[in-house]
mmCIF file of C-alpha atoms in Angstrom:
data_model
loop_
_atom_site.group_PDB
_atom_site.id
_atom_site.type_symbol
_atom_site.label_atom_id
_atom_site.label_comp_id
_atom_site.label_asym_id
_atom_site.label_seq_id
_atom_site.Cartn_x
_atom_site.Cartn_y
_atom_site.Cartn_z
ATOM 1 C CA MET A 204 0.000 0.000 0.000
ATOM 2 C CA THR A 205 1.263 3.494 -0.817
ATOM 3 C CA SER A 206 2.021 5.578 2.268
ATOM 4 C CA THR A 207 -0.066 8.748 2.340
ATOM 5 C CA GLN A 208 1.289 10.283 5.534
ATOM 6 C CA ASP A 209 3.203 12.796 3.392
ATOM 7 C CA LEU A 210 1.035 15.846 2.753
ATOM 8 C CA ASP A 211 2.892 16.320 -0.551
ATOM 9 C CA PHE A 212 1.590 12.982 -1.887
ATOM 10 C CA LYS A 213 -0.631 13.417 -4.963
ATOM 11 C CA PRO A 214 -3.283 10.657 -4.803
ATOM 12 C CA ARG A 215 -5.235 9.624 -7.864
ATOM 13 C CA LEU A 216 -8.361 7.514 -7.486
ATOM 14 C CA ARG A 217 -8.762 4.536 -9.783
ATOM 15 C CA HIS A 218 -11.479 4.994 -12.362
ATOM 16 C CA CYS A 219 -14.904 4.684 -10.779
ATOM 17 C CA THR A 220 -18.524 5.316 -11.644
ATOM 18 C CA PHE A 221 -21.510 6.164 -9.454
ATOM 19 C CA PHE A 222 -25.039 4.786 -9.587
ATOM 20 C CA GLN A 223 -27.865 6.564 -7.764
ATOM 21 C CA PRO A 224 -30.818 4.142 -7.427
ATOM 22 C CA GLU A 225 -34.285 5.510 -6.875
ATOM 23 C CA GLU A 226 -34.106 4.041 -3.366
ATOM 24 C CA GLY A 227 -31.160 3.068 -1.201
ATOM 25 C CA PRO A 228 -27.525 4.177 -0.974
ATOM 26 C CA VAL A 229 -25.370 5.469 -3.800
ATOM 27 C CA ILE A 230 -23.190 2.749 -5.323
ATOM 28 C CA MET A 231 -19.579 3.442 -6.284
ATOM 29 C CA ILE A 232 -18.426 0.934 -8.909
ATOM 30 C CA VAL A 233 -14.737 0.168 -9.443
ATOM 31 C CA GLY A 234 -14.217 -2.680 -11.887
ATOM 32 C CA GLU A 235 -16.285 -5.599 -10.602
ATOM 33 C CA ARG A 236 -16.425 -4.225 -7.039
ATOM 34 C CA HIS A 237 -19.388 -2.278 -5.641
ATOM 35 C CA PHE A 238 -19.209 0.021 -2.613
ATOM 36 C CA GLU A 239 -22.245 1.467 -0.837
ATOM 37 C CA ILE A 240 -21.895 5.132 0.123
ATOM 38 C CA GLU A 241 -24.197 6.049 2.954
ATOM 39 C CA GLN A 242 -23.649 9.826 2.930
ATOM 40 C CA LYS A 243 -26.645 11.885 1.902
ATOM 41 C CA GLY A 244 -27.283 15.525 1.058
ATOM 42 C CA ALA A 245 -24.497 17.923 1.957
ATOM 43 C CA ASP A 246 -22.296 15.120 3.305
ATOM 44 C CA PHE A 247 -22.412 13.323 -0.039
ATOM 45 C CA ASP A 248 -21.678 16.565 -1.899
ATOM 46 C CA THR A 249 -18.652 17.070 0.368
ATOM 47 C CA PHE A 250 -17.483 13.545 -0.473
ATOM 48 C CA LEU A 251 -17.899 14.127 -4.217
ATOM 49 C CA ASN A 252 -16.068 17.435 -4.004
ATOM 50 C CA PHE A 253 -13.189 15.726 -2.180
ATOM 51 C CA LYS A 254 -13.150 12.886 -4.737
ATOM 52 C CA ARG A 255 -12.962 15.458 -7.528
ATOM 53 C CA TYR A 256 -9.449 16.456 -6.464
ATOM 54 C CA LEU A 257 -8.089 12.906 -6.282
ATOM 55 C CA ASP A 258 -6.743 13.382 -9.789
ATOM 56 C CA GLY A 259 -2.994 12.974 -9.281
ATOM 57 C CA ARG A 260 -2.482 16.717 -9.742
ATOM 58 C CA HIS A 261 -3.210 17.907 -6.211
ATOM 59 C CA THR A 262 -1.292 17.146 -3.028
ATOM 60 C CA ILE A 263 -3.179 16.095 0.085
ATOM 61 C CA LYS A 264 -2.260 19.465 1.575
ATOM 62 C CA GLU A 265 -3.786 21.295 -1.414
ATOM 63 C CA ILE A 266 -6.905 19.117 -1.300
ATOM 64 C CA SER A 267 -7.300 19.905 2.389
ATOM 65 C CA GLU A 268 -6.984 23.648 1.761
ATOM 66 C CA ILE A 269 -9.428 23.601 -1.182
ATOM 67 C CA THR A 270 -12.119 21.453 0.447
ATOM 68 C CA GLY A 271 -11.802 22.654 4.032
ATOM 69 C CA ILE A 272 -11.285 19.098 5.267
ATOM 70 C CA SER A 273 -8.527 18.907 7.886
ATOM 71 C CA PRO A 274 -5.179 17.433 6.809
ATOM 72 C CA GLU A 275 -5.649 14.573 9.279
ATOM 73 C CA ASP A 276 -9.094 13.704 7.905
ATOM 74 C CA ALA A 277 -7.858 14.049 4.324
ATOM 75 C CA ILE A 278 -5.035 11.601 5.033
ATOM 76 C CA GLY A 279 -7.529 9.258 6.690
ATOM 77 C CA ILE A 280 -9.837 9.291 3.685
ATOM 78 C CA VAL A 281 -6.998 8.650 1.233
ATOM 79 C CA ASN A 282 -5.634 5.884 3.468
ATOM 80 C CA GLY A 283 -9.096 4.309 3.492
ATOM 81 C CA PHE A 284 -9.143 4.294 -0.300
ATOM 82 C CA ALA A 285 -5.599 2.915 -0.385
ATOM 83 C CA GLU A 286 -6.527 0.060 1.969
ATOM 84 C CA GLN A 287 -9.272 -0.905 -0.501
ATOM 85 C CA GLU A 288 -6.715 -0.748 -3.354
ATOM 86 C CA LEU A 289 -8.655 2.144 -4.906
ATOM 87 C CA ILE A 290 -5.692 4.497 -5.302
ATOM 88 C CA ARG A 291 -4.023 4.306 -8.704
ATOM 89 C CA VAL A 292 -0.506 2.842 -8.598
ATOM 90 C CA GLU A 293 1.705 3.498 -11.609
ATOM 91 C CA ASP A 294 4.592 1.237 -12.601
ATOM 92 C CA GLU A 295 6.777 3.493 -14.739
ATOM 93 C CA SER A 296 9.045 0.574 -15.642
ATOM 94 C CA LEU A 297 6.180 -1.362 -17.225
ATOM 95 C CA ASP A 298 6.345 -0.901 -20.990
ATOM 96 C CA LYS A 299 4.701 -4.185 -22.005
ATOM 97 C CA ILE A 300 1.464 -5.697 -20.713
ATOM 98 C CA PRO A 301 0.993 -9.481 -21.055
ATOM 99 C CA VAL A 302 -1.926 -10.234 -23.385
ATOM 100 C CA PRO A 303 -3.914 -12.299 -20.803
ATOM 101 C CA VAL A 304 -3.604 -9.462 -18.272
ATOM 102 C CA PHE A 305 -4.689 -6.872 -20.851
ATOM 103 C CA LEU A 306 -7.670 -8.951 -21.997
ATOM 104 C CA ASP A 307 -8.793 -9.594 -18.425
ATOM 105 C CA GLN A 308 -8.661 -5.881 -17.600
ATOM 106 C CA ILE A 309 -10.568 -4.925 -20.753
ATOM 107 C CA ASP A 310 -13.249 -7.512 -19.945
ATOM 108 C CA ARG A 311 -13.673 -6.175 -16.416
ATOM 109 C CA SER A 312 -13.715 -2.548 -17.574
ATOM 110 C CA THR A 313 -16.220 -3.100 -20.376
ATOM 111 C CA GLY A 314 -18.362 -5.037 -17.917
ATOM 112 C CA MET A 315 -18.312 -2.031 -15.577
ATOM 113 C CA TRP A 316 -19.094 0.461 -18.333
ATOM 114 C CA SER A 317 -21.809 -1.738 -19.857
ATOM 115 C CA GLU A 318 -23.374 -1.932 -16.417
ATOM 116 C CA GLN A 319 -23.237 1.846 -16.065
ATOM 117 C CA ILE A 320 -24.808 2.313 -19.502
ATOM 118 C CA GLY A 321 -27.584 -0.011 -18.317
ATOM 119 C CA PHE A 322 -27.973 2.137 -15.203
ATOM 120 C CA HIS A 323 -28.533 5.271 -17.317
ATOM 121 C CA ARG A 324 -31.647 7.119 -16.158
ATOM 122 C CA PHE A 325 -32.985 6.855 -19.695
ATOM 123 C CA TRP A 326 -33.664 3.149 -19.132
ATOM 124 C CA SER A 327 -35.357 3.477 -15.749
ATOM 125 C CA SER A 328 -37.525 6.295 -17.099
ATOM 126 C CA LEU A 329 -38.408 4.182 -20.130
ATOM 127 C CA GLU A 330 -39.194 1.169 -17.949
ATOM 128 C CA ASN A 331 -41.463 3.250 -15.696
ATOM 129 C CA GLN A 332 -43.155 4.866 -18.722
ATOM 130 C CA ARG A 333 -42.223 8.391 -17.737
ATOM 131 C CA TYR A 334 -41.744 9.267 -21.408
ATOM 132 C CA ARG A 335 -44.317 9.790 -24.105
ATOM 133 C CA LYS A 336 -44.489 6.973 -26.636
ATOM 134 C CA GLU A 337 -42.531 8.980 -29.231
ATOM 135 C CA VAL A 338 -39.395 8.557 -27.109
ATOM 136 C CA PHE A 339 -39.627 4.796 -27.508
ATOM 137 C CA LEU A 340 -40.086 5.253 -31.249
ATOM 138 C CA GLY A 341 -37.060 7.569 -31.212
ATOM 139 C CA LEU A 342 -34.953 4.910 -29.515
ATOM 140 C CA ILE A 343 -35.660 2.469 -32.345
ATOM 141 C CA LEU A 344 -35.109 5.176 -34.986
ATOM 142 C CA GLU A 345 -31.716 6.091 -33.568
ATOM 143 C CA THR A 346 -30.870 2.403 -33.210
ATOM 144 C CA TYR A 347 -31.550 2.131 -36.951
ATOM 145 C CA HIS A 348 -29.069 4.947 -37.662
ATOM 146 C CA TYR A 349 -26.532 3.398 -35.307
ATOM 147 C CA ILE A 350 -26.745 -0.066 -36.904
ATOM 148 C CA LYS A 351 -26.653 1.487 -40.373
ATOM 149 C CA SER A 352 -23.361 3.213 -39.485
ATOM 150 C CA ALA A 353 -21.534 -0.113 -38.997
ATOM 151 C CA SER A 354 -20.169 -0.244 -42.538
ATOM 152 C CA ARG A 355 -18.881 3.298 -42.155
ATOM 153 C CA HIS A 356 -16.777 2.811 -39.022
ATOM 154 C CA ILE A 357 -15.665 -0.733 -39.910
ATOM 155 C CA SER A 358 -14.553 0.465 -43.359
ATOM 156 C CA THR A 359 -12.666 3.312 -41.707
ATOM 157 C CA ALA A 360 -10.884 0.817 -39.456
ATOM 158 C CA ILE A 361 -9.919 -1.282 -42.480
ATOM 159 C CA ALA A 362 -8.661 1.725 -44.437
ATOM 160 C CA HIS A 363 -6.332 2.814 -41.616
ATOM 161 C CA CYS A 364 -5.212 -0.615 -40.378
ATOM 162 C CA THR A 365 -1.493 -1.346 -40.786
ATOM 163 C CA ASP A 366 -1.581 -4.963 -39.572
ATOM 164 C CA PRO A 367 -2.445 -7.414 -42.413
ATOM 165 C CA ALA A 368 -3.935 -9.997 -40.050
ATOM 166 C CA TRP A 369 -6.149 -7.422 -38.361
ATOM 167 C CA GLU A 370 -7.153 -5.987 -41.750
ATOM 168 C CA HIS A 371 -8.307 -9.443 -42.870
ATOM 169 C CA GLN A 372 -10.202 -9.926 -39.620
ATOM 170 C CA LEU A 373 -11.938 -6.560 -39.962
ATOM 171 C CA SER A 374 -12.845 -7.340 -43.581
ATOM 172 C CA GLU A 375 -14.618 -10.504 -42.445
ATOM 173 C CA TYR A 376 -16.351 -8.481 -39.745
ATOM 174 C CA LEU A 377 -17.568 -5.974 -42.365
ATOM 175 C CA SER A 378 -18.939 -8.772 -44.556
ATOM 176 C CA GLU A 379 -21.053 -9.937 -41.602
ATOM 177 C CA GLU A 380 -22.275 -6.497 -40.521
ATOM 178 C CA TYR A 381 -22.654 -4.286 -43.590
ATOM 179 C CA ASN A 382 -26.332 -4.954 -44.321
ATOM 180 C CA HIS A 383 -28.139 -5.332 -41.004
ATOM 181 C CA ALA A 384 -29.958 -2.000 -40.853
ATOM 182 C CA TRP A 385 -32.976 -3.442 -42.653
ATOM 183 C CA MET A 386 -33.888 -5.300 -39.452
ATOM 184 C CA ALA A 387 -34.344 -2.081 -37.498
ATOM 185 C CA ARG A 388 -36.001 -0.460 -40.529
ATOM 186 C CA ASP A 389 -38.587 -3.249 -40.771
ATOM 187 C CA SER A 390 -39.321 -2.900 -37.058
ATOM 188 C CA LEU A 391 -40.003 0.802 -37.617
ATOM 189 C CA LEU A 392 -42.350 -0.039 -40.483
ATOM 190 C CA ARG A 393 -44.286 -2.309 -38.144
ATOM 191 C CA MET A 394 -44.435 0.593 -35.672
ATOM 192 C CA GLY A 395 -46.242 2.751 -38.215
ATOM 193 C CA LEU A 396 -43.587 4.707 -40.123
ATOM 194 C CA SER A 397 -43.331 4.565 -43.892
ATOM 195 C CA ARG A 398 -40.201 3.279 -45.630
ATOM 196 C CA ASP A 399 -39.590 6.761 -47.050
ATOM 197 C CA GLU A 400 -39.811 8.329 -43.580
ATOM 198 C CA VAL A 401 -37.291 5.855 -42.175
ATOM 199 C CA GLU A 402 -34.770 5.991 -44.996
ATOM 200 C CA ASN A 403 -34.819 9.801 -45.147
ATOM 201 C CA ALA A 404 -34.733 10.343 -41.386
ATOM 202 C CA HIS A 405 -31.860 12.419 -39.996
ATOM 203 C CA PRO A 406 -30.069 11.270 -36.801
ATOM 204 C CA VAL A 407 -30.134 13.432 -33.695
ATOM 205 C CA ILE A 408 -26.804 15.003 -32.714
ATOM 206 C CA GLY A 409 -26.077 12.495 -29.938
ATOM 207 C CA THR A 410 -26.249 9.704 -32.507
ATOM 208 C CA TRP A 411 -23.985 11.605 -34.923
ATOM 209 C CA SER A 412 -21.533 12.105 -32.082
ATOM 210 C CA LEU A 413 -21.503 8.390 -31.262
ATOM 211 C CA ILE A 414 -20.986 7.394 -34.900
ATOM 212 C CA ASN A 415 -18.286 10.009 -35.489
ATOM 213 C CA ASN A 416 -16.437 8.966 -32.345
ATOM 214 C CA LEU A 417 -16.439 5.349 -33.521
ATOM 215 C CA CYS A 418 -15.025 6.486 -36.870
ATOM 216 C CA GLU A 419 -12.366 8.601 -35.175
ATOM 217 C CA ILE A 420 -11.276 5.695 -32.983
ATOM 218 C CA ALA A 421 -11.246 3.426 -36.042
ATOM 219 C CA ARG A 422 -9.111 5.949 -37.904
ATOM 220 C CA GLY A 423 -6.413 6.379 -35.275
ATOM 221 C CA ASP A 424 -6.347 3.274 -33.082
ATOM 222 C CA THR A 425 -7.074 -0.181 -34.497
ATOM 223 C CA LEU A 426 -6.412 -1.911 -31.174
ATOM 224 C CA GLY A 427 -8.728 0.550 -29.428
ATOM 225 C CA TYR A 428 -11.418 -0.027 -32.042
ATOM 226 C CA LEU A 429 -11.184 -3.799 -31.561
ATOM 227 C CA ALA A 430 -11.452 -3.252 -27.792
ATOM 228 C CA CYS A 431 -14.512 -1.049 -28.355
ATOM 229 C CA THR A 432 -16.352 -3.926 -30.045
ATOM 230 C CA LYS A 433 -16.661 -5.402 -26.558
ATOM 231 C CA LEU A 434 -18.753 -2.384 -25.592
ATOM 232 C CA PHE A 435 -20.895 -1.814 -28.671
ATOM 233 C CA GLU A 436 -21.490 -5.378 -29.869
ATOM 234 C CA ALA A 437 -24.106 -7.725 -28.409
ATOM 235 C CA ARG A 438 -22.421 -9.420 -25.447
ATOM 236 C CA ASP A 439 -24.338 -12.502 -24.330
ATOM 237 C CA SER A 440 -27.705 -13.830 -23.197
ATOM 238 C CA GLU A 441 -28.190 -10.675 -21.099
ATOM 239 C CA THR A 442 -28.308 -8.710 -24.352
ATOM 240 C CA LEU A 443 -31.056 -11.003 -25.631
ATOM 241 C CA ASP A 444 -32.933 -10.495 -22.366
ATOM 242 C CA GLY A 445 -32.650 -6.739 -22.946
ATOM 243 C CA ALA A 446 -34.022 -7.112 -26.467
ATOM 244 C CA ASN A 447 -36.972 -9.103 -25.130
ATOM 245 C CA ASP A 448 -37.557 -6.367 -22.546
ATOM 246 C CA LEU A 449 -37.743 -3.891 -25.439
ATOM 247 C CA GLN A 450 -40.463 -6.015 -27.057
ATOM 248 C CA ARG A 451 -42.402 -5.930 -23.807
ATOM 249 C CA LEU A 452 -41.998 -2.150 -23.536
ATOM 250 C CA ALA A 453 -43.104 -1.695 -27.135
ATOM 251 C CA VAL A 454 -46.465 -3.227 -26.245
ATOM 252 C CA ALA A 455 -46.653 -1.138 -23.056
ATOM 253 C CA TYR A 456 -46.154 1.996 -25.166
ATOM 254 C CA GLY A 457 -48.953 0.961 -27.530
ATOM 255 C CA TYR A 458 -47.015 -0.570 -30.443
ATOM 256 C CA PRO A 459 -47.832 -3.945 -32.081
ATOM 257 C CA GLU A 460 -46.742 -7.021 -30.181
ATOM 258 C CA ASP A 461 -44.410 -8.349 -32.893
ATOM 259 C CA CYS A 462 -43.067 -4.992 -34.070
ATOM 260 C CA LEU A 463 -39.512 -5.531 -32.801
ATOM 261 C CA GLU A 464 -39.154 -9.098 -34.012
ATOM 262 C CA PRO A 465 -36.776 -8.137 -36.891
ATOM 263 C CA LEU A 466 -34.574 -6.076 -34.563
ATOM 264 C CA VAL A 467 -34.439 -8.824 -31.928
ATOM 265 C CA SER A 468 -33.331 -11.244 -34.642
ATOM 266 C CA HIS A 469 -30.385 -8.933 -35.339
ATOM 267 C CA VAL A 470 -29.370 -9.049 -31.693
ATOM 268 C CA ALA A 471 -29.574 -12.858 -31.761
ATOM 269 C CA GLU A 472 -27.364 -12.957 -34.867
ATOM 270 C CA ASP A 473 -24.780 -10.718 -33.211
ATOM 271 C CA VAL A 474 -24.694 -12.852 -30.069
ATOM 272 C CA ASN A 475 -24.228 -16.002 -32.156
ATOM 273 C CA ALA A 476 -21.475 -14.342 -34.233
ATOM 274 C CA ASN A 477 -19.521 -13.577 -31.018
ATOM 275 C CA HIS A 478 -18.263 -10.236 -32.296
ATOM 276 C CA THR A 479 -17.208 -9.398 -28.745
ATOM 277 C CA GLY A 480 -14.449 -11.975 -29.278
ATOM 278 C CA LEU A 481 -12.711 -9.932 -31.995
ATOM 279 C CA LEU A 482 -10.102 -8.558 -29.595
ATOM 280 C CA GLU A 483 -9.111 -12.029 -28.355
ATOM 281 C CA GLU A 484 -8.874 -13.245 -31.935
ATOM 282 C CA ALA A 485 -6.702 -10.268 -32.901
ATOM 283 C CA LEU A 486 -4.259 -10.855 -30.042
ATOM 284 C CA GLU A 487 -4.084 -14.631 -30.388
ATOM 285 C CA GLY A 488 -0.466 -15.782 -30.591
ATOM 286 C CA ARG A 489 0.895 -12.465 -29.263
ATOM 287 C CA ASP A 490 2.673 -12.271 -25.950
ATOM 288 C CA TYR A 491 2.164 -8.665 -24.947
ATOM 289 C CA VAL A 492 0.622 -5.284 -25.764
ATOM 290 C CA PRO A 493 2.892 -2.209 -25.675
ATOM 291 C CA ALA A 494 1.859 -0.087 -22.688
ATOM 292 C CA ALA A 495 1.443 3.053 -24.817
ATOM 293 C CA GLN A 496 -1.028 1.223 -27.092
ATOM 294 C CA ALA A 497 -2.900 -0.149 -24.088
ATOM 295 C CA HIS A 498 -3.252 3.336 -22.561
ATOM 296 C CA ARG A 499 -4.583 4.766 -25.835
ATOM 297 C CA ALA A 500 -7.032 1.884 -26.310
ATOM 298 C CA VAL A 501 -8.424 2.227 -22.772
ATOM 299 C CA ASN A 502 -8.884 5.993 -23.139
ATOM 300 C CA ASN A 503 -10.745 5.528 -26.432
ATOM 301 C CA LEU A 504 -12.901 2.848 -24.838
ATOM 302 C CA HIS A 505 -13.754 5.222 -21.987
ATOM 303 C CA ASP A 506 -14.610 8.013 -24.447
ATOM 304 C CA LEU A 507 -16.958 5.640 -26.265
ATOM 305 C CA LYS A 508 -18.734 4.881 -23.011
ATOM 306 C CA HIS A 509 -19.432 8.609 -22.613
ATOM 307 C CA SER A 510 -20.602 8.787 -26.232
ATOM 308 C CA PHE A 511 -23.284 6.256 -25.310
ATOM 309 C CA ASP A 512 -24.312 8.504 -22.400
ATOM 310 C CA GLN A 513 -24.753 11.422 -24.824
ATOM 311 C CA TYR A 514 -26.570 9.170 -27.274
ATOM 312 C CA TYR A 515 -29.276 8.354 -24.713
ATOM 313 C CA TYR A 516 -29.474 11.933 -23.428
ATOM 314 C CA GLY A 517 -29.960 13.078 -27.022
ATOM 315 C CA ILE A 518 -32.805 10.628 -27.647
ATOM 316 C CA ALA A 519 -34.618 11.616 -24.457
ATOM 317 C CA GLN A 520 -34.209 15.338 -25.120
ATOM 318 C CA TYR A 521 -35.215 15.407 -28.784
ATOM 319 C CA TYR A 522 -38.133 12.971 -28.751
ATOM 320 C CA SER A 523 -39.588 14.328 -25.504
ATOM 321 C CA ASP A 524 -40.107 17.722 -27.142
ATOM 322 C CA ILE A 525 -43.639 17.795 -28.518
ATOM 323 C CA SER A 526 -42.686 20.476 -31.062
ATOM 324 C CA ASN A 527 -39.950 18.443 -32.817
ATOM 325 C CA TYR A 528 -40.391 16.715 -36.170
ATOM 326 C CA ILE A 529 -40.430 12.915 -35.978
ATOM 327 C CA PRO A 530 -38.569 11.499 -37.814
ATOM 328 C CA ARG A 531 -36.045 14.345 -37.674
ATOM 329 C CA LEU A 532 -35.779 16.290 -40.928
ATOM 330 C CA LYS A 533 -32.696 17.576 -42.687
ATOM 331 C CA VAL A 534 -32.678 21.371 -42.989
ATOM 332 C CA ASP A 535 -32.101 22.311 -46.623
ATOM 333 C CA TYR A 536 -31.481 25.690 -48.229
ATOM 334 C CA PHE A 537 -35.164 26.280 -49.002
ATOM 335 C CA SER A 538 -35.999 25.823 -45.309
ATOM 336 C CA LEU A 539 -34.019 28.937 -44.377
#
């Protein structure tokens, strides 16, 4: 454990996320570990403000001065985190990460971030029918745009890949994914939209942001893109359960009982194709990942997680507004 008795020590908390359930304590999630935080109100705000400065840039003395927490209490809090192995420890001599270690860490991190995406308030609000039915329609519309974008970001990854084996792997991936948008489109037709409305719909900005981020990662970081497939591809039976929940919600929101059958079939195909295994396949036979590449891949993976947050915020915001056009229209010159 790192000693934190020195007020000049600059602690940095390991990456964590917070989940605020509708009832019960706040949950702090670090990897696969969950910690209940009992503080409420001002006490919890004080905790979050203290946590904010555990960024590796502030000494304990500075954190104490900024937050008003005594140096002794500040040391105690940091020591408590350190005892739980929640303080980041950097090994500057480590320039290569063994492939099994890297894969295990990516699996645990994507599990954490997938869980947090599932905890997004969008889903609880959808489940409790706090939205008007157009928000549910918007979710399927934006899912259509998202699935349709697969050929764009996979092609970008292929075009900028410098590893022949990975290029071949990505080409096979493209051949399996390039024409799946029809499944979401046919679900939208069953929900009452015309084919013309669907095919000429314009994505909301959160969806554009998600797609463009995927393309940017694909352009600059093939390893990171392969790691990202673990976050954006269908993972396992839990994904199928989620798709079946969507079918149930469709009926609750007044849409036909079988309207999402084509989309659910796409999820089943993705689960069977095991596209979340692309990273393992890419690293098969390799002993290690250069640390610099691992750092870049993890940062891109984390950025993608936040793109999904914006994606769901964008759907809720746009489709909740009764004045907005659904599907969203492009604004042409004659509209000005």
